[in-house]
Coordinates of C-alpha atoms in Angstrom, one line a residue:
X1 CA 0.0 0.0 0.0
X2 CA 1.2 3.5 -0.8
X3 CA 1.4 6.1 1.9
X4 CA -0.9 9.1 1.9
X5 CA 0.9 12.3 0.7
X6 CA 2.0 14.4 3.6
X7 CA 0.8 17.8 4.3
X8 CA 3.5 20.5 4.6
X9 CA 3.2 23.2 7.0
X10 CA 4.8 26.7 7.0
X11 CA 7.5 25.3 9.3
X12 CA 8.4 22.6 6.8
X13 CA 8.8 25.1 4.0
X14 CA 10.9 27.3 6.4
X15 CA 13.2 24.3 7.1
X16 CA 13.6 23.7 3.3
X17 CA 14.6 27.3 2.9
X18 CA 17.1 27.2 5.8
X19 CA 18.6 23.9 4.6
X20 CA 19.3 25.6 1.2
X21 CA 20.6 28.8 2.9
X22 CA 23.0 26.9 4.9
X23 CA 24.7 25.4 1.8
X24 CA 26.7 28.7 1.5
X25 CA 29.1 27.3 4.0
X26 CA 29.7 24.3 1.9
X27 CA 31.3 26.6 -0.8
X28 CA 34.4 28.9 -0.8
X29 CA 35.4 30.9 1.2
X30 CA 34.2 28.5 3.9
X31 CA 34.6 25.3 2.1
X32 CA 33.0 22.9 4.7
X33 CA 32.2 20.3 2.1
X34 CA 30.7 17.8 4.5
X35 CA 27.9 20.1 5.5
X36 CA 26.2 19.6 2.0
X37 CA 25.0 16.1 2.9
X38 CA 23.1 16.7 6.2
X39 CA 21.7 19.9 4.8
X40 CA 20.3 18.1 1.6
X41 CA 19.1 15.2 3.8
X42 CA 17.1 17.7 5.9
X43 CA 15.4 18.9 2.8
X44 CA 14.7 15.4 1.8
X45 CA 12.8 14.9 5.0
X46 CA 10.6 17.8 4.0
X47 CA 10.2 16.6 0.4
X48 CA 9.7 12.9 0.7
X49 CA 6.1 11.7 -0.2
X50 CA 5.1 15.3 -1.1
X51 CA 2.5 15.7 -3.9
X52 CA 3.6 17.6 -7.1
X53 CA 2.5 21.1 -6.0
X54 CA 4.0 20.8 -2.5
X55 CA 7.2 19.2 -4.0
X56 CA 7.6 22.2 -6.3
X57 CA 7.2 24.7 -3.5
X58 CA 9.8 22.8 -1.4
X59 CA 12.3 22.7 -4.4
X60 CA 11.6 26.4 -4.9
X61 CA 12.1 27.4 -1.2
X62 CA 15.2 25.3 -0.9
X63 CA 16.6 26.7 -4.1
X64 CA 15.8 30.3 -3.1
X65 CA 17.7 29.8 0.2
X66 CA 20.6 28.1 -1.7
X67 CA 21.0 31.0 -4.1
X68 CA 20.0 33.9 -1.9
X69 CA 23.0 33.3 0.4
X70 CA 25.2 31.8 -2.1
X71 CA 25.2 34.5 -4.8
X72 CA 24.5 37.4 -2.4
X73 CA 27.5 39.1 -4.0
X74 CA 25.6 39.9 -7.2
X75 CA 24.1 43.0 -5.6
X76 CA 27.5 44.5 -5.0
X77 CA 28.1 45.1 -8.6
X78 CA 24.5 46.3 -9.2
X79 CA 24.6 48.7 -6.2
X80 CA 28.2 50.0 -6.3
X81 CA 28.7 50.1 -10.2
X82 CA 25.2 49.8 -11.6
X83 CA 24.0 53.0 -10.2
X84 CA 21.0 51.6 -8.6
X85 CA 19.7 52.2 -5.0
X86 CA 20.6 49.4 -2.6
X87 CA 16.9 48.5 -2.2
X88 CA 16.6 48.0 -5.9
X89 CA 19.9 46.2 -6.2
X90 CA 18.8 43.7 -3.6
X91 CA 15.4 43.3 -5.3
X92 CA 17.0 42.5 -8.6
X93 CA 19.4 40.0 -6.9
X94 CA 16.4 38.3 -5.2
X95 CA 14.5 38.1 -8.5
X96 CA 17.6 36.5 -10.0
X97 CA 17.6 34.0 -7.1
X98 CA 13.9 33.3 -7.5
X99 CA 14.5 32.5 -11.2
X100 CA 17.3 30.1 -10.4
X101 CA 15.3 28.4 -7.6
X102 CA 12.7 27.4 -10.3
X103 CA 15.1 24.6 -11.4
X104 CA 15.4 22.7 -8.2
X105 CA 11.5 23.3 -8.0
X106 CA 11.1 21.7 -11.4
X107 CA 13.2 18.7 -10.4
X108 CA 11.2 18.2 -7.2
X109 CA 7.9 18.6 -9.1
X110 CA 8.9 16.0 -11.6
X111 CA 10.0 13.6 -9.0
X112 CA 6.3 13.6 -7.8
X113 CA 4.5 14.1 -11.1
X114 CA 6.2 11.2 -12.8
X115 CA 5.1 8.6 -10.2
X116 CA 1.9 6.5 -10.4
X117 CA 0.4 7.9 -7.2
X118 CA 1.6 11.5 -7.7
X119 CA 4.0 11.8 -4.8
X120 CA 7.7 12.2 -4.6
X121 CA 9.8 9.1 -5.1
X122 CA 13.3 10.2 -4.0
X123 CA 15.2 7.6 -6.0
X124 CA 14.2 9.5 -9.2
X125 CA 15.6 12.8 -7.9
X126 CA 19.3 12.4 -8.8
X127 CA 18.3 11.8 -12.4
X128 CA 15.8 14.7 -12.5
X129 CA 18.3 17.0 -10.6
X130 CA 20.8 16.3 -13.4
X131 CA 18.4 17.4 -16.1
X132 CA 17.4 20.5 -14.1
X133 CA 21.1 21.5 -13.7
X134 CA 21.6 20.9 -17.4
X135 CA 18.7 23.3 -18.2
X136 CA 20.1 25.9 -15.7
X137 CA 23.5 25.8 -17.4
X138 CA 22.0 26.3 -20.8
X139 CA 18.8 28.4 -20.8
X140 CA 19.1 32.2 -21.2
X141 CA 22.9 31.7 -21.9
X142 CA 23.3 29.6 -18.7
X143 CA 24.2 30.2 -15.1
X144 CA 25.8 27.0 -13.7
X145 CA 27.2 28.7 -10.6
X146 CA 27.0 26.9 -7.2
X147 CA 26.3 23.5 -8.6
X148 CA 26.7 20.9 -5.8
X149 CA 29.9 19.4 -7.3
X150 CA 31.8 22.6 -6.5
X151 CA 31.2 22.2 -2.8
X152 CA 33.2 18.9 -2.9
X153 CA 36.5 20.3 -4.2
X154 CA 38.2 19.7 -0.9
X155 CA 36.4 16.5 -0.1
X156 CA 36.8 12.8 -1.1
X157 CA 34.4 13.1 -4.0
X158 CA 36.8 15.4 -5.7
X159 CA 38.8 12.3 -6.8
X160 CA 36.0 11.6 -9.2
X161 CA 36.3 14.9 -11.1
X162 CA 38.8 13.5 -13.7
X163 CA 36.4 10.7 -14.4
X164 CA 32.9 12.2 -14.3
X165 CA 33.5 15.8 -13.8
X166 CA 31.7 18.4 -11.6
X167 CA 28.4 17.3 -13.3
X168 CA 28.9 13.8 -12.2
X169 CA 29.9 14.7 -8.7
X170 CA 26.6 16.7 -8.4
X171 CA 24.7 13.6 -9.3
X172 CA 26.6 11.5 -6.8
X173 CA 26.1 14.1 -4.0
X174 CA 22.2 13.9 -4.5
X175 CA 22.3 10.1 -4.8
X176 CA 24.3 9.7 -1.7
X177 CA 22.1 12.1 0.2
X178 CA 19.0 10.1 -0.7
X179 CA 20.8 6.9 0.4
X180 CA 21.7 8.6 3.7
X181 CA 18.1 9.7 4.2
X182 CA 16.8 6.2 3.5
X183 CA 19.3 4.6 5.8
X184 CA 18.2 7.1 8.6
X185 CA 14.6 5.9 7.8
X186 CA 15.6 2.2 8.0
X187 CA 14.5 1.5 4.5
X188 CA 16.2 -0.6 1.7
X189 CA 19.3 -1.0 3.9
X190 CA 21.1 -3.3 1.4
X191 CA 20.4 -1.1 -1.6
X192 CA 21.5 2.1 0.1
X193 CA 24.6 0.7 1.7
X194 CA 25.5 -0.6 -1.7
X195 CA 25.2 2.7 -3.3
X196 CA 27.5 4.4 -0.6
X197 CA 29.9 1.4 -1.0
X198 CA 30.1 1.8 -4.7
X199 CA 30.8 5.5 -4.3
X200 CA 33.7 4.8 -1.9
X201 CA 35.1 2.2 -4.2
X202 CA 34.8 4.6 -7.1
X203 CA 36.7 7.4 -5.2
X204 CA 39.4 4.8 -4.3
X205 CA 39.8 3.6 -7.8
X206 CA 40.0 7.2 -9.2
X207 CA 42.6 8.1 -6.7
X208 CA 44.9 5.2 -7.7
X209 CA 44.3 5.2 -11.5
X210 CA 45.3 8.7 -12.7
X211 CA 45.9 9.0 -16.4
X212 CA 47.9 12.2 -16.0
X213 CA 51.7 12.0 -15.7
X214 CA 54.4 14.5 -15.0
X215 CA 56.7 15.2 -18.1
X216 CA 59.6 16.3 -15.9
X217 CA 59.6 19.7 -17.4
X218 CA 58.9 22.9 -15.4
X219 CA 58.3 26.5 -16.6
X220 CA 58.7 29.6 -14.7
X221 CA 55.5 31.9 -14.7
X222 CA 54.8 35.3 -13.3
X223 CA 51.3 36.7 -12.8
X224 CA 50.8 40.4 -12.4
X225 CA 48.0 41.8 -10.3
X226 CA 47.6 45.6 -10.8
X227 CA 44.7 46.2 -8.4
X228 CA 43.1 48.9 -10.3
X229 CA 39.9 50.3 -8.8
X230 CA 36.9 49.4 -10.9
X231 CA 35.8 53.1 -11.1
X232 CA 39.2 54.0 -12.6
X233 CA 39.6 51.2 -15.1
X234 CA 37.9 53.0 -18.1
X235 CA 38.8 56.6 -16.9
X236 CA 40.5 58.1 -19.9
X237 CA 42.7 60.2 -17.7
X238 CA 44.0 57.0 -16.1
X239 CA 44.8 55.1 -19.2
X240 CA 48.6 55.9 -19.4
X241 CA 49.0 55.5 -15.6
X242 CA 47.5 52.0 -15.8
X243 CA 49.5 50.8 -18.8
X244 CA 52.8 52.3 -17.2
X245 CA 51.9 50.5 -14.0
X246 CA 51.8 47.1 -15.7
X247 CA 55.0 47.9 -17.7
X248 CA 56.8 48.9 -14.7
X249 CA 55.8 45.8 -12.7
X250 CA 57.0 43.6 -15.4
X251 CA 60.3 45.1 -16.3
X252 CA 62.4 42.8 -14.2
X253 CA 60.4 39.6 -15.0
X254 CA 61.2 38.8 -18.5
X255 CA 64.8 37.5 -18.0
X256 CA 63.6 34.8 -15.3
X257 CA 60.3 33.7 -16.7
X258 CA 59.0 31.8 -19.6
X259 CA 55.6 33.2 -19.5
X260 CA 54.1 36.4 -17.9
X261 CA 50.4 37.0 -17.5
X262 CA 48.4 40.2 -17.2
X263 CA 44.7 40.1 -16.4
X264 CA 41.5 40.8 -18.4
X265 CA 41.5 44.1 -20.2
X266 CA 44.8 45.0 -18.4
X267 CA 45.3 47.6 -21.2
X268 CA 42.4 50.1 -20.9
X269 CA 42.8 51.2 -24.5
X270 CA 41.4 49.8 -27.7
X271 CA 44.0 47.4 -29.3
X272 CA 44.4 49.6 -32.5
X273 CA 45.1 52.6 -30.4
X274 CA 47.5 50.8 -28.1
X275 CA 50.0 49.6 -30.9
X276 CA 53.0 51.6 -29.6
X277 CA 52.7 50.1 -26.2
X278 CA 52.1 46.6 -27.5
X279 CA 55.0 46.7 -29.9
X280 CA 57.3 48.0 -27.1
X281 CA 56.3 45.1 -24.8
X282 CA 56.6 42.6 -27.6
X283 CA 60.1 43.7 -28.4
X284 CA 61.2 43.7 -24.8
X285 CA 59.8 40.2 -24.1
X286 CA 61.3 38.9 -27.4
X287 CA 64.8 40.2 -26.5
X288 CA 64.7 38.3 -23.3
X289 CA 63.2 35.1 -24.9
X290 CA 60.1 35.5 -22.8
X291 CA 56.3 35.7 -23.6
X292 CA 53.5 37.8 -22.2
X293 CA 49.8 37.3 -22.5
X294 CA 47.5 40.3 -21.8
X295 CA 43.9 41.1 -22.0
X296 CA 42.8 44.0 -24.3
X297 CA 39.7 45.3 -26.0
X298 CA 39.9 44.7 -29.7
X299 CA 38.0 46.8 -32.3
X300 CA 37.5 45.4 -35.7
X301 CA 36.9 48.5 -38.0
X302 CA 35.8 46.3 -40.9
X303 CA 33.1 44.5 -38.9
X304 CA 32.5 47.5 -36.6
X305 CA 32.7 45.0 -33.7
X306 CA 34.3 45.0 -30.3
X307 CA 35.9 41.7 -28.8
X308 CA 37.2 41.0 -25.4
X309 CA 40.6 39.6 -26.3
X310 CA 43.7 38.0 -25.2
X311 CA 46.9 38.6 -27.2
X312 CA 50.5 37.1 -27.1
X313 CA 53.5 39.3 -27.0
X314 CA 57.0 38.3 -27.3
X315 CA 58.4 34.9 -28.3
X316 CA 55.9 32.3 -29.8
X317 CA 58.3 29.5 -30.7
X318 CA 61.7 28.7 -29.4
X319 CA 63.3 29.4 -32.7
X320 CA 61.9 32.9 -33.2
X321 CA 64.2 35.7 -33.6
X322 CA 61.6 38.4 -33.8
X323 CA 58.5 39.2 -32.0
X324 CA 55.3 37.6 -33.4
X325 CA 52.7 40.4 -32.5
X326 CA 51.0 42.5 -35.1
X327 CA 47.6 43.9 -35.2
X328 CA 45.1 41.2 -36.4
X329 CA 47.7 38.6 -35.5
X330 CA 45.8 35.2 -35.6
X331 CA 47.6 34.2 -32.3
X332 CA 44.9 35.6 -30.1
X333 CA 41.6 34.5 -28.4
X334 CA 38.3 36.3 -28.5
X335 CA 35.8 35.7 -25.6
X336 CA 32.9 33.6 -26.8
X337 CA 30.6 33.2 -23.7
X338 CA 29.5 36.8 -22.9
X339 CA 28.1 37.9 -19.6
X340 CA 24.6 39.2 -19.8
X341 CA 24.3 42.9 -18.9
X342 CA 28.1 43.2 -18.2
X343 CA 29.2 42.4 -21.9
X344 CA 26.0 42.5 -23.9
X345 CA 22.5 43.9 -23.1
X346 CA 19.6 41.9 -24.4
X347 CA 16.7 44.2 -25.7
X348 CA 19.2 47.1 -25.3
X349 CA 17.1 49.5 -27.0
X350 CA 14.6 49.3 -24.2
X351 CA 16.9 48.6 -21.3
X352 CA 19.8 51.0 -21.8
X353 CA 17.9 54.2 -21.1
X354 CA 16.4 52.8 -17.8
X355 CA 19.3 52.8 -15.5
X356 CA 23.3 53.0 -15.5
X357 CA 23.1 49.3 -14.8
X358 CA 22.2 48.6 -18.3
X359 CA 24.6 51.1 -19.8
X360 CA 28.0 50.1 -18.2
X361 CA 31.3 50.7 -20.0
X362 CA 32.4 48.0 -22.5
X363 CA 28.9 46.3 -22.5
X364 CA 28.5 45.9 -26.3
X365 CA 30.8 43.1 -27.3
X366 CA 30.6 40.6 -30.1
X367 CA 31.1 36.9 -29.6
X368 CA 34.3 35.1 -30.7
X369 CA 34.0 31.7 -32.2
X370 CA 33.0 28.8 -30.0
X371 CA 36.0 26.7 -31.1
X372 CA 39.3 28.6 -31.5
X373 CA 43.0 27.5 -31.9
X374 CA 45.0 27.4 -28.7
X375 CA 47.1 30.5 -28.3
X376 CA 50.9 29.7 -28.3
X377 CA 53.4 31.4 -26.2
X378 CA 57.1 30.3 -25.9
X379 CA 56.2 26.9 -27.4
X380 CA 53.4 26.4 -24.8
X381 CA 50.0 25.5 -26.2
X382 CA 47.4 27.3 -24.1
X383 CA 43.6 26.9 -23.9
X384 CA 42.3 30.2 -22.6
X385 CA 39.1 31.3 -21.0
X386 CA 38.0 34.8 -20.1
X387 CA 36.1 35.4 -16.8
X388 CA 32.6 33.7 -16.8
X389 CA 33.7 31.3 -19.4
X390 CA 35.5 29.1 -16.9
X391 CA 32.1 28.0 -15.5
X392 CA 31.5 26.1 -18.8
X393 CA 33.4 22.9 -19.0
X394 CA 32.0 21.9 -22.4
X395 CA 33.4 25.0 -24.1
X396 CA 36.8 24.3 -22.5
X397 CA 36.6 20.6 -23.8
X398 CA 35.9 21.9 -27.3
X399 CA 39.0 24.0 -27.3
X400 CA 41.5 21.5 -25.8
X401 CA 43.7 19.6 -28.2
X402 CA 46.3 16.7 -27.9
X403 CA 48.9 19.5 -27.5
X404 CA 47.4 21.6 -24.9
X405 CA 50.0 22.3 -22.1
X406 CA 48.2 24.8 -19.9
X407 CA 44.8 26.3 -19.1
X408 CA 44.5 29.9 -18.6
X409 CA 41.8 32.2 -17.3
X410 CA 41.8 35.9 -16.7
X411 CA 39.2 37.9 -14.9
X412 CA 38.2 41.2 -13.3
X413 CA 36.4 40.4 -10.1
X414 CA 36.7 44.1 -8.8
X415 CA 32.9 44.1 -9.6
X416 CA 32.1 42.0 -6.7
X417 CA 34.2 43.7 -3.9
X418 CA 35.1 41.8 -0.7
X419 CA 32.4 39.1 -1.2
X420 CA 32.1 35.4 -1.7
X421 CA 32.1 35.8 -5.4
X422 CA 35.8 35.9 -6.2
X423 CA 36.5 32.9 -3.9
X424 CA 33.7 30.9 -5.6
X425 CA 35.2 31.9 -9.0
X426 CA 38.7 30.6 -7.9
X427 CA 37.1 27.3 -7.0
X428 CA 35.4 27.0 -10.3
X429 CA 38.9 27.4 -12.0
X430 CA 40.3 24.8 -9.7
X431 CA 37.6 22.3 -10.8
X432 CA 38.3 22.8 -14.5
X433 CA 42.1 22.1 -13.8
X434 CA 41.2 18.9 -11.9
X435 CA 38.6 17.7 -14.5
X436 CA 41.0 18.2 -17.5
X437 CA 44.3 17.3 -15.7
X438 CA 46.1 20.5 -16.7
X439 CA 47.7 23.4 -14.7
X440 CA 45.6 26.5 -14.7
X441 CA 46.9 30.1 -14.5
X442 CA 44.4 32.6 -13.2
X443 CA 45.2 36.2 -13.7
X444 CA 43.0 39.0 -12.1
X445 CA 42.9 42.6 -11.8
X446 CA 42.5 42.7 -8.0
X447 CA 42.4 39.1 -6.8
X448 CA 42.3 36.2 -6.4
X449 CA 45.3 35.7 -8.8
X450 CA 46.4 32.1 -8.5
X451 CA 48.4 29.3 -10.0
X452 CA 46.7 26.0 -9.8
X453 CA 48.3 22.6 -10.4
X454 CA 46.7 19.7 -12.5
X455 CA 45.2 18.2 -9.3
X456 CA 43.2 21.4 -8.7
X457 CA 45.4 22.5 -5.8
X458 CA 46.5 26.2 -5.4
X459 CA 50.3 26.3 -5.4
X460 CA 50.5 30.1 -5.2
X461 CA 48.1 33.0 -5.0
X462 CA 47.9 36.8 -4.4
X463 CA 45.2 38.0 -2.0
X464 CA 42.6 40.4 -2.9
X465 CA 43.2 44.2 -3.2
X466 CA 47.0 44.0 -3.4
X467 CA 49.3 45.2 -6.1
X468 CA 51.6 42.2 -6.4
X469 CA 53.4 39.7 -8.5
X470 CA 53.0 36.0 -8.2
X471 CA 56.2 34.1 -9.4
X472 CA 56.3 30.3 -9.2
X473 CA 57.2 27.1 -11.2
X474 CA 54.6 25.0 -12.9
X475 CA 55.0 21.3 -13.6
X476 CA 54.0 20.3 -17.1
X477 CA 51.9 17.0 -17.6
X478 CA 50.9 14.6 -20.3
X479 CA 47.9 12.3 -20.8
X480 CA 44.0 12.9 -20.9
X481 CA 41.5 12.5 -18.2
X482 CA 38.5 10.3 -18.9
X483 CA 36.3 13.3 -18.4
X484 CA 38.1 15.3 -21.1
X485 CA 37.3 12.5 -23.5
X486 CA 33.5 12.4 -23.1
X487 CA 32.5 15.8 -22.0
X488 CA 32.2 17.1 -25.5
X489 CA 29.2 14.9 -25.8
X490 CA 27.8 15.9 -22.5
X491 CA 24.5 17.3 -23.8
X492 CA 23.8 14.1 -25.7
X493 CA 24.7 11.9 -22.8
X494 CA 22.4 13.8 -20.4
X495 CA 19.5 13.5 -23.0
X496 CA 20.2 9.8 -23.5
X497 CA 20.2 9.3 -19.6
X498 CA 16.9 11.1 -19.4
X499 CA 15.4 8.9 -22.2
X500 CA 16.7 5.8 -20.5
X501 CA 15.3 7.0 -17.2
X502 CA 11.9 7.5 -18.6
X503 CA 11.8 4.2 -20.5
X504 CA 13.3 2.3 -17.7
X505 CA 11.3 3.9 -14.9
X506 CA 9.3 0.8 -13.9
X507 CA 12.5 -1.2 -13.5
X508 CA 14.0 1.6 -11.3
X509 CA 10.8 1.4 -9.2
X510 CA 11.2 -2.4 -8.7
X511 CA 14.8 -2.1 -7.9
X512 CA 14.6 0.6 -5.3
X513 CA 10.9 0.2 -4.1
X514 CA 10.2 -3.6 -4.3
X515 CA 7.5 -3.4 -1.8
X516 CA 5.8 -0.2 -3.0
X517 CA 3.2 0.5 -5.6
X518 CA 4.9 3.7 -6.6

């Protein structure tokens, strides 16, 4: 006999909200990875056996708490640099959180709607959660921030990242939480103990069967953090001062470093108008057999388009005798995945006149190609990402090749002040390094600048709000992770899993609920 759907009180919905809100402590800068499991389990107590409507509201309230605390940093950029009143900035942030909360609401709703008696079957939740997270990462350009897998970077499940990636870890987190909940309820003991045992064995196997090996070669890298205040970055009167600052900080680095990195748009002048500076740096780097990568805003006069770009200055190959840089040089990278409002404004004719938020400097970029050649600097093949792009593993997979030596991301997190945002952004970069088994260089304007090894561990960093240089050695590696081989087909895999889930649902019910009519 099936149980009657339970009725949820306001107290139950409050507990769902608080369970979601507490997840902020599982992510950076707190990184208490273990707290995710009891908090999700508390939510499952509220969700289990709920009918579809109640399930949706439990998912929505859980998701709203999850994002309201987790991305509270969004209002900093809206209030401080978007020219909006604090109350309005908070309102816009909460509306964004409410939108994001719809996705866990949908997963919870479907977990009840798809059952025979229209009440939640928790064993369906990990599969449906995977689908809802895929939708969140794709719809309206996608916002895959704070996915559960990121909370496990410093926990034992992180060993699975080179095999199943952050997406797979998210699935495992939900599945293990369901198993823990069922064990606490004293149900299906063998099945749930088996699920946890398989997870432990999987972590052990992944730890001891790495496909990434050290080459024995090291490179010397230097990352320059200029710490330019956001309100000064596009001030025409500060252009020369900012460029001179980066040149001065770099003068003594060329002779001892194979590669030097400046952050996103470090040169606050359009590339066609900054040729004198770029050629001077190109020549200086070449003379001392070094390479420098910098962010710059490119303007293509033929297409009348702006691009958020990375260019390489100095030596491209070991045999070069002259600098490789020239305007429209193909050895560059144009950002593809643009940030809504910050880099392009949808319905701009309507929105730009409303508030300064919709009329920020440099918010009319064009997209670069989805697949671009690796940039080459000092014989190093580098797969770059700019800012928000680092959250999209599939894009990185599309641009990695058999010759890729390094991953690189540049950013300007000055928009988010002294908040959780830059710390979470760093952890996303760490996850990409671990998933793809390559060292990652992360250059930022005001922090957190960092060098990350192929295991996702930070081997050097510059704190926020400091003008400083990070100089360190990086071990190069060879080999490919399992995840890097299949993630290009991630969309197809998720869809196939969903189809098999729907077609095999009766089998799943018999496996996990042998004594139930659900």
